[in-house]
Tab-separated table of C-alpha atoms and ligand atoms in Angstrom:
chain	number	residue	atom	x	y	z
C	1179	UNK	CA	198.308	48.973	234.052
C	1180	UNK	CA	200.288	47.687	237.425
C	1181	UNK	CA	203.464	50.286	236.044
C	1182	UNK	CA	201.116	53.406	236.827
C	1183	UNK	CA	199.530	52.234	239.809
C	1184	UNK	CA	203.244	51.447	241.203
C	1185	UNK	CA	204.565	54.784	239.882
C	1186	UNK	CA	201.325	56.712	241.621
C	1187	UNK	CA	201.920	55.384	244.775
C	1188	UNK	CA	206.214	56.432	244.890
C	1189	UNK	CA	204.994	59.677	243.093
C	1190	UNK	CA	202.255	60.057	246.692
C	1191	UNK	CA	205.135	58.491	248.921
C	1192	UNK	CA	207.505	61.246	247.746
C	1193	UNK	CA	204.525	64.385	247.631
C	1194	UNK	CA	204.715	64.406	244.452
C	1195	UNK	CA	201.209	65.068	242.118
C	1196	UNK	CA	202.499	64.333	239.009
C	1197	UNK	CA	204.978	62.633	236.624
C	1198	UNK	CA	206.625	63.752	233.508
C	1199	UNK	CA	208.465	60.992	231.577
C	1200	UNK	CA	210.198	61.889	228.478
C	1201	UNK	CA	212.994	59.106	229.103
C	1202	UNK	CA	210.986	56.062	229.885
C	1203	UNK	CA	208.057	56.407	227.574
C	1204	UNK	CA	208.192	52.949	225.892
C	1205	UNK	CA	208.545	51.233	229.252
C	1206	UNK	CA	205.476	53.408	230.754
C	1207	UNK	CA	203.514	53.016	227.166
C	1208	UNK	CA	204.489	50.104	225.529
C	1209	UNK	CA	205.755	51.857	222.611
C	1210	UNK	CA	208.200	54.388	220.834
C	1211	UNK	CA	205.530	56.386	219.203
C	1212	UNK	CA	205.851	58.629	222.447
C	1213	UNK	CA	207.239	62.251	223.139
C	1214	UNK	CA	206.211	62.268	226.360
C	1215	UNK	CA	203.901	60.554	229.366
C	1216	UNK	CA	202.375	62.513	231.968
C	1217	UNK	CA	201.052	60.798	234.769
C	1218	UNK	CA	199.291	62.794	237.401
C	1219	UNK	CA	198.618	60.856	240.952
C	1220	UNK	CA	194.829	61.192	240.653
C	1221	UNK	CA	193.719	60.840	237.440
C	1222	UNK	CA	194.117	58.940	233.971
C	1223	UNK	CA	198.046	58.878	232.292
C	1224	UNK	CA	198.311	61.107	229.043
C	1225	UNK	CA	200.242	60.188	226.055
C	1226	UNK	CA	202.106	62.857	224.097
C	1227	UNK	CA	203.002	62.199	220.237
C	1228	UNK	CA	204.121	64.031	217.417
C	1229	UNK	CA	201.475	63.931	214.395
C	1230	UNK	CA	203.008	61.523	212.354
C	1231	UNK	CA	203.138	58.827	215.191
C	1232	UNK	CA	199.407	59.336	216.241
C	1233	UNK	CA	198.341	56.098	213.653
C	1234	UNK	CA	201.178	54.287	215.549
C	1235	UNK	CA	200.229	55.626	218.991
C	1236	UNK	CA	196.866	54.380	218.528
C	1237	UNK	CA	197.691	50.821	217.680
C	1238	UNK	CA	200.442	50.521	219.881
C	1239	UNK	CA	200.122	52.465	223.280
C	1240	UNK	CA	198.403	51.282	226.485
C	1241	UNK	CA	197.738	54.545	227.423
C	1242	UNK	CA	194.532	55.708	225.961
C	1243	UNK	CA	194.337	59.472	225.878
C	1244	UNK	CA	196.643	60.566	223.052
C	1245	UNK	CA	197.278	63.982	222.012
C	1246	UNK	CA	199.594	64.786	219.228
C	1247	UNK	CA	200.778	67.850	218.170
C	1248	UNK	CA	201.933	69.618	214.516
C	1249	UNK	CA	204.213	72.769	214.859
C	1250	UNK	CA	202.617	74.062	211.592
C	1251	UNK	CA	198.962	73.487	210.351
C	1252	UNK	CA	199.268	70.566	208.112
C	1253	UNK	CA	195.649	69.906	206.933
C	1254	UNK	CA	194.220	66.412	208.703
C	1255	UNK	CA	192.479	63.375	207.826
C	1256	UNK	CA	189.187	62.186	208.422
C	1257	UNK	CA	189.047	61.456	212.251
C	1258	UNK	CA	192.519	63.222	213.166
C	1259	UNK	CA	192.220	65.547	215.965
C	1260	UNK	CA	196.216	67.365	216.697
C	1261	UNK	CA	196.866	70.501	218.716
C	1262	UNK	CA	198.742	72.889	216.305
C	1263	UNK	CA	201.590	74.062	219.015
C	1264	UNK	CA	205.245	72.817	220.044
C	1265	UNK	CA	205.621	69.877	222.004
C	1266	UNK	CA	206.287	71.502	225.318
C	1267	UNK	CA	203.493	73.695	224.681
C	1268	UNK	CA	201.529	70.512	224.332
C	1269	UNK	CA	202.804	69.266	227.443
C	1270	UNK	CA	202.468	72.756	229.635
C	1271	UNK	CA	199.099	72.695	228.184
C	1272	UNK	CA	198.634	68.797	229.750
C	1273	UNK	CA	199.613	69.836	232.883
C	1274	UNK	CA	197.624	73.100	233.175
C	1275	UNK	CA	195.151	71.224	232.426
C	1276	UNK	CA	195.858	68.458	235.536
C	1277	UNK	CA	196.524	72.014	237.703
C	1278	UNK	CA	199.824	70.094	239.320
C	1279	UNK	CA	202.095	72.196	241.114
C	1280	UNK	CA	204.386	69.683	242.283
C	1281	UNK	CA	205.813	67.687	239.121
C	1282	UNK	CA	208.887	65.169	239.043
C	1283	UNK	CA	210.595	64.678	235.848
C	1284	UNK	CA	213.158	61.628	234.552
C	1285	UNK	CA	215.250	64.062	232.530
C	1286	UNK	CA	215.326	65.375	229.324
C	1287	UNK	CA	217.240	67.972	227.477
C	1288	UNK	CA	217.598	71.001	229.568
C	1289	UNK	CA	216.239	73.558	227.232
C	1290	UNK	CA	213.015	71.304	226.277
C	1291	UNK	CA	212.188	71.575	230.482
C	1292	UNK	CA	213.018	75.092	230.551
C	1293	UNK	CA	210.321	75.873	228.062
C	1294	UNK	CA	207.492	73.847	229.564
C	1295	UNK	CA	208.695	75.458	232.997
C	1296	UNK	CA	208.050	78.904	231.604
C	1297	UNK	CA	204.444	78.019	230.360
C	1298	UNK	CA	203.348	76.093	233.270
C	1299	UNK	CA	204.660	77.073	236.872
C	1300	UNK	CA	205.388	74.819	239.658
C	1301	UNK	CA	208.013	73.208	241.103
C	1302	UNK	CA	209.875	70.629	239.258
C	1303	UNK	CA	212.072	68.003	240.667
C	1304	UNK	CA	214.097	66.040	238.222
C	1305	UNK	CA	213.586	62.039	239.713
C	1306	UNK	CA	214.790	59.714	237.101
C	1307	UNK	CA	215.260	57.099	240.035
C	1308	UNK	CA	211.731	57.175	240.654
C	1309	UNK	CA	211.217	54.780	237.667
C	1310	UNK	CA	214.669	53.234	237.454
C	1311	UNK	CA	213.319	51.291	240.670
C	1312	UNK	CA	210.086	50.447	239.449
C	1313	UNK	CA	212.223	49.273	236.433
C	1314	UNK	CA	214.564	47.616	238.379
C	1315	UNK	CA	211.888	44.550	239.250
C	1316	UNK	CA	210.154	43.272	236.619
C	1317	UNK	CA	206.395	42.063	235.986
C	1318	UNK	CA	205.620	38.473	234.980
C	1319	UNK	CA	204.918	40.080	231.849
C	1320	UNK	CA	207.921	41.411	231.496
C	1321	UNK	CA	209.575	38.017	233.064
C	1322	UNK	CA	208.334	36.821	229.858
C	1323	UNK	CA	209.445	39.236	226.977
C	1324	UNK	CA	213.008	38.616	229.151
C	1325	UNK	CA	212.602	34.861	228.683
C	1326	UNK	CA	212.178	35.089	224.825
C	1327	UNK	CA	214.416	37.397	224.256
C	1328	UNK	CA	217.012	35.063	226.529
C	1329	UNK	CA	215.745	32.236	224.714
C	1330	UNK	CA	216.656	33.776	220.967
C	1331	UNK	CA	220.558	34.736	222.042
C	1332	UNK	CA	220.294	30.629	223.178
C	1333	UNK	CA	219.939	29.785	219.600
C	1334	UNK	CA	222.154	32.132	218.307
C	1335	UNK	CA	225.023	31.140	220.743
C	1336	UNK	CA	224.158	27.629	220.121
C	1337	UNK	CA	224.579	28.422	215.943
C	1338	UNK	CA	228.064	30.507	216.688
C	1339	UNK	CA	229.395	26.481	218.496
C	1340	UNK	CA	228.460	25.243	214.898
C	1341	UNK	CA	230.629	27.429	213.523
C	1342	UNK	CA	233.907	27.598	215.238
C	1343	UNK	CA	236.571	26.009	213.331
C	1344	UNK	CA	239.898	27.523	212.062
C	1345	UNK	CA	239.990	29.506	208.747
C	1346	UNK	CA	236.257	31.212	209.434
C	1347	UNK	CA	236.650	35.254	210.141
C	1348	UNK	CA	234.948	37.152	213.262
C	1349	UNK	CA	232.243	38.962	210.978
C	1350	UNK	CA	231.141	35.462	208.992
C	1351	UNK	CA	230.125	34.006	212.774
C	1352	UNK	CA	228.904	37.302	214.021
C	1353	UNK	CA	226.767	37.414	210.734
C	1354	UNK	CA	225.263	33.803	211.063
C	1355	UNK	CA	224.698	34.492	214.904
C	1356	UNK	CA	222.684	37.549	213.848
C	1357	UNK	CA	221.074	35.968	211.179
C	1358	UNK	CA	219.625	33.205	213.118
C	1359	UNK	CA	218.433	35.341	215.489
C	1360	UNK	CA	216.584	37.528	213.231
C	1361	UNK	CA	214.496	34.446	212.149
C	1362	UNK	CA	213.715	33.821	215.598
C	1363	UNK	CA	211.861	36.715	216.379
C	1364	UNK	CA	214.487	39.226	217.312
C	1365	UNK	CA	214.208	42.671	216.482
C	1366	UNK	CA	218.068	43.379	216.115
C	1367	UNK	CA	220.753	43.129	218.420
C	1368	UNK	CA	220.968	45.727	221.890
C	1369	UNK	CA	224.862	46.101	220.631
C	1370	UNK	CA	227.235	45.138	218.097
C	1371	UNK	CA	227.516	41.019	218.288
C	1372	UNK	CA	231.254	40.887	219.791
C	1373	UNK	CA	233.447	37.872	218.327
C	1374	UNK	CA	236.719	38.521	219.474
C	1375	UNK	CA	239.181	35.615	218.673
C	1376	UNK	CA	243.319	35.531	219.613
C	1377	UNK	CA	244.502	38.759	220.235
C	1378	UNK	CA	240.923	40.198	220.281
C	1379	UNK	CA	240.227	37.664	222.587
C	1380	UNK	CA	241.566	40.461	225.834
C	1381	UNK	CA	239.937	43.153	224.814
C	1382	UNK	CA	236.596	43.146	226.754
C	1383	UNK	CA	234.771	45.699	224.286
C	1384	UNK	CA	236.232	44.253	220.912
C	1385	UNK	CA	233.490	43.706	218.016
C	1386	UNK	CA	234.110	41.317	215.219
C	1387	UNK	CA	236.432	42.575	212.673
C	1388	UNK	CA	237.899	40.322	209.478
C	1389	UNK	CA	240.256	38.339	211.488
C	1390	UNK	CA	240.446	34.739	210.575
C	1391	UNK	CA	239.937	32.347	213.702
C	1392	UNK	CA	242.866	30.151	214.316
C	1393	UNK	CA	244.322	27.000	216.409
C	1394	UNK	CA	245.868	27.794	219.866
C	1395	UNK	CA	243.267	30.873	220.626
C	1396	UNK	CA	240.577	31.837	222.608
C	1397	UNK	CA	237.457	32.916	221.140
C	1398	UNK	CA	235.023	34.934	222.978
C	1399	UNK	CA	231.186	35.630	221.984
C	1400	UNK	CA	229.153	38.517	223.549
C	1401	UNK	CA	225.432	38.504	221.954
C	1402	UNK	CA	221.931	39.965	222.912
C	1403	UNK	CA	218.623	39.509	220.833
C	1404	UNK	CA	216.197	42.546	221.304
C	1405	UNK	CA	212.416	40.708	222.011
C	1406	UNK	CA	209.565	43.406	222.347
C	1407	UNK	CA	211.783	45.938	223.213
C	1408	UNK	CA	213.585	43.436	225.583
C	1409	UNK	CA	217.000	42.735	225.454
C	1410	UNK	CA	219.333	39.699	226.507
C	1411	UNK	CA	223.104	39.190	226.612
C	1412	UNK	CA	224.877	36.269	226.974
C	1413	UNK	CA	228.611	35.286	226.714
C	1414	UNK	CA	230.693	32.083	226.295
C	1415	UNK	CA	234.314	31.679	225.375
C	1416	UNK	CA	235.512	28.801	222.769
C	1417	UNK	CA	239.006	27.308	222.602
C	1418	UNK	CA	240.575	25.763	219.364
C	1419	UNK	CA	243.496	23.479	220.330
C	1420	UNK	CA	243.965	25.398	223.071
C	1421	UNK	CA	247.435	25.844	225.699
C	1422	UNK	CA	246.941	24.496	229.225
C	1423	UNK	CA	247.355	28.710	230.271
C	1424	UNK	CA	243.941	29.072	227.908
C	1425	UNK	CA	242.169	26.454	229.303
C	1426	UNK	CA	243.175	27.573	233.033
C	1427	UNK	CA	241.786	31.044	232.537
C	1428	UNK	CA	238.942	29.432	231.058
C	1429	UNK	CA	238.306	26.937	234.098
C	1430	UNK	CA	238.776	29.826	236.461
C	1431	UNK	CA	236.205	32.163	234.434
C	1432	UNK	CA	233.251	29.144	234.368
C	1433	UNK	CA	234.580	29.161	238.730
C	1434	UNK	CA	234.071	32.517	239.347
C	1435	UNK	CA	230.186	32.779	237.350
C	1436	UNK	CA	229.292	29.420	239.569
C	1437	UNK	CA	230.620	31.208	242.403
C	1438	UNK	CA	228.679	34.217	242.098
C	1439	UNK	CA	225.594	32.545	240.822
C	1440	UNK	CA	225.794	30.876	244.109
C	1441	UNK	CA	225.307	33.828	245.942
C	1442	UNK	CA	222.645	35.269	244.283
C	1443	UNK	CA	219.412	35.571	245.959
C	1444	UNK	CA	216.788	37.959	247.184
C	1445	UNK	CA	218.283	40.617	249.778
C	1446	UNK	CA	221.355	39.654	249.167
C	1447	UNK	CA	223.718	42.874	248.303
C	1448	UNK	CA	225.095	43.061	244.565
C	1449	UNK	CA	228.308	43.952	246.052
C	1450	UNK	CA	228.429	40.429	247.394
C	1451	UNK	CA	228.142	38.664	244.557
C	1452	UNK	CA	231.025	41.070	242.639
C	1453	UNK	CA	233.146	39.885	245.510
C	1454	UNK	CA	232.202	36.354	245.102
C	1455	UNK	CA	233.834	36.140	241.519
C	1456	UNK	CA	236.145	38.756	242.238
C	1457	UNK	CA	237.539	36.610	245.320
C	1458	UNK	CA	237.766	33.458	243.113
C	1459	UNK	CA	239.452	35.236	240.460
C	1460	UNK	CA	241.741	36.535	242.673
C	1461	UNK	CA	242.543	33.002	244.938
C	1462	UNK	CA	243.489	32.115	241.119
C	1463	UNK	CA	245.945	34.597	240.729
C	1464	UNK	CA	243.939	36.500	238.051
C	1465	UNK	CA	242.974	39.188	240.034
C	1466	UNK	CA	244.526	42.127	237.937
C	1467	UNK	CA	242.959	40.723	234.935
C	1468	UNK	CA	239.653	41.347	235.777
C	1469	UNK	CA	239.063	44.733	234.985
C	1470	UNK	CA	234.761	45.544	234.896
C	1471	UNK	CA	232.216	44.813	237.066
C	1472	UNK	CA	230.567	41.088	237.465
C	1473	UNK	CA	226.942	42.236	235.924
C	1474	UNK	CA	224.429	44.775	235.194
C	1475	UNK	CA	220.729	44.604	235.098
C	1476	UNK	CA	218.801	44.199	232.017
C	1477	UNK	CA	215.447	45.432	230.578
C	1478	UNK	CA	214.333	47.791	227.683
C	1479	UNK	CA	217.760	48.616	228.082
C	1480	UNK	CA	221.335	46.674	227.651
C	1481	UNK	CA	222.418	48.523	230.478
C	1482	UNK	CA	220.184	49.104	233.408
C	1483	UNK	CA	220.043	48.891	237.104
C	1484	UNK	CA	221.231	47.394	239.437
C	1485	UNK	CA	224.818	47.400	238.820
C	1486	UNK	CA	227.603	44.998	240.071
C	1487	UNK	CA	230.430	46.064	241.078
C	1488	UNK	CA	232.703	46.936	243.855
C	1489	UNK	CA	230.993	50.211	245.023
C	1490	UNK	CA	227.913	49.512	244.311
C	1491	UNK	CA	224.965	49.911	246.907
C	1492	UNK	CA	222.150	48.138	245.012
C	1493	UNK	CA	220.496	44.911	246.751
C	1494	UNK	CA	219.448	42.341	244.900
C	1495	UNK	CA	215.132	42.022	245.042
C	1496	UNK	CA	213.585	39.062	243.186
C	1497	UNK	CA	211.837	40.128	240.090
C	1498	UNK	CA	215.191	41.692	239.206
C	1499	UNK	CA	216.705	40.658	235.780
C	1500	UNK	CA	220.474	40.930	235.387
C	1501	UNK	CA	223.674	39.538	233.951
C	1502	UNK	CA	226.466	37.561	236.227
C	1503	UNK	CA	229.634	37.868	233.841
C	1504	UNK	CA	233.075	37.650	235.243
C	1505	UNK	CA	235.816	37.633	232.904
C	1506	UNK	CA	239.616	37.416	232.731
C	1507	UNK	CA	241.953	38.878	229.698
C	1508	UNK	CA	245.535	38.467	229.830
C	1509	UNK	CA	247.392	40.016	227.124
C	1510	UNK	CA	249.462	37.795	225.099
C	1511	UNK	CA	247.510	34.107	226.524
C	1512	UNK	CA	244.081	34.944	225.762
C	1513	UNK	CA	240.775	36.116	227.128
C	1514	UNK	CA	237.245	34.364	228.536
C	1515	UNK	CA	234.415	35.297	229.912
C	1516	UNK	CA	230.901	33.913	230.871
C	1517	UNK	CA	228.133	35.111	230.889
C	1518	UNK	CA	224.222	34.292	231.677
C	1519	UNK	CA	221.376	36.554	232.002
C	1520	UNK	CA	219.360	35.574	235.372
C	1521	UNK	CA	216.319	36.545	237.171
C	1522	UNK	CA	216.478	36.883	240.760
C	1523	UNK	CA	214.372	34.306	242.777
C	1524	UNK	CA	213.415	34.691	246.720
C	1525	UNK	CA	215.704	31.547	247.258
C	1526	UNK	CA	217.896	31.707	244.448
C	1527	UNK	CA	217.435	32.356	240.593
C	1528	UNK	CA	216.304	31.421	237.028
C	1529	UNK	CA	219.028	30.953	234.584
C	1530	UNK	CA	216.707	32.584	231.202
C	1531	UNK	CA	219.925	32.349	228.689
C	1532	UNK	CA	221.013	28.402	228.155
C	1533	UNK	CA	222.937	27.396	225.251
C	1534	UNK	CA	221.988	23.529	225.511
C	1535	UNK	CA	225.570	22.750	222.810
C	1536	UNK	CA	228.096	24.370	225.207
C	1537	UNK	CA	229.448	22.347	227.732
D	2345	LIG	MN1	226.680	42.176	229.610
């Protein structure tokens, strides 16, 4: 269990003597079957469950000591031990027990903390960054759930190139790309499968609607499998017959991912590599097209740290797992972007998506 012994130490680091995760369960348990995870800095992590998830708890978590709890008294099967009493009364009763008096906390609805505060006094500090940078770098376990999950958007991007011809509408692709994913291994997808073709094509956050694909257009495919929890996402951008404008913005989108690809690296700042693309985007005379940031980290979540963008102040740290995906949308030509999911390397980094039929 390397994710507790890293979170013990930054809870010691920070004087803290215990942790109380009600955000990040599934990343500190390996499962969804949790309320709540208390880990105190010297002693064993408790796992907090609701009755009717203790059969799931039990198969699934990798924290042993599981307590559940019924707000009414249900009678129990053979061998099922629950603590008739709210959840927060559950965990107040956890941490009594521990005798912390110094307790971070990731978050949570207000009220729910307020009512474990007023059973159990001490001080609480609410820390979700204290496991957003454990999260951040990822264990070569992890590494590999990322790698799956990279590899099953590869064959669904790869089915989507089979599939791109005039006539065909947005949903029929984004159904086959899902489809083929699902036998794969994936879970579902970490967001709506975007195909976004002509004058979807420059809206960065389109989905796939009934439009019919046709000649002269840009087509752009955002997809992510879900692998154990782990997500990927992946982008390319398909042309049918397409004007020299299209392919231009295309060439320049492919530039800029190279370009900030090249950068990437251990201790190098994410704001660097935004600039990289940015820059190139820019020397092309794009530069007010680009509109988001060039990439955002990627986990148990679509969306996690670090963040790339203009402002931001994360550094790159191998281990880390994140997109690099510039993009360009003009409205009335067409839009494109590109994108990979990557881990960070001390010299460099691992491409994990590769879609072997695209260029
Ligand atoms: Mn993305």
């Amino acid at each position: 269990m390397k994710k507790i012994e890293r979170l013990k130490e930054e809870l010691e680091r920070r004087g803290l003597e215990a942790y109380l995760s009600v955000r990040n369960t599934r990343y500190l348990a390996g499962t969804t079957a949790g309320k709540a995870v208390i880990v105190p800095v010297d002693g064993e992590p408790v796992f907090v469950c609701s009755r009717l998830e203790l059969e799931r708890a039990r198969r699934e978590s990798q924290i042993r000591d599981i307590r559940a709890f019924s707000s009414w008294r249900a009678p129990l099967q053979r061998g099922e031990r629950v603590f008739f009493m709210e959840p927060w009364q559950l965990i107040a009763k956890v941490l009594e027990e521990i005798g912390t008096r110094a307790i971070g906390y990731d978050g949570g609805d207000r009220n729910f903390i307020r009512k474990i505060r007023g059973l159990h006094e001490a001080s609480y500090l609410v820390a979700p960054e204290v496991i957003q940078n454990l999260r951040m770098i990822k264990s070569p376990e992890e590494l590999n759930l990322l790698r799956r999950s990279a590899k099953i958007a590869s064959l669904g991007m790869n089915r989507a190139a089979e599939l791109i011809e005039p006539g065909r509408t947005e949903l029929e692709i984004a159904a086959e790309i899902e489809y083929e994913m699902r036998r794969a291994g994936s879970e579902g997808t970490p967001f709506p499968t975007i195909v976004a073709s002509g004058s979807n094509s420059w809206l960065p956050h389109s989905t796939a609607t009934s439009r019919k694909l046709r000649n002269g257009e840009l087509i752009v495919i955002d997809l992510g499998a879900t692998f154990n929890g782990y997500a990927s996402d992946m982008t390319r951008t398909f042309a049918l017959s397409p004007t020299r404008k299209q392919l231009r913005i295309l060439q320049v989108v492919k530039g800029a991912q190279r370009a900030a690809l090249e950068r990437i690296k251990d201790g190098v700042t994410a704001k660097q590599v935004d600039a990289a693309a940015r820059k190139f985007i820019g020397r092309a005379g794009f530069g007010q097209f680009f509109n988001h940031g060039t990439g955002h980290g990627v986990g148990l979540e679509i969306h996690e740290a670090p963040s790339l963008y203009p402002l931001s102040r994360d550094t790159l740290r191998s281990g880390m797992v994140l997109t690099v995906e510039p993009g360009i949308y003009i409205p009335g030509a067409g839009g494109a972007r590109w994108e990979d999911t990557i881990a960070v390397k001390a010299g460099g980094y691992e491409t994990l998506t590769q879609a072997d039929k695209i260029l």
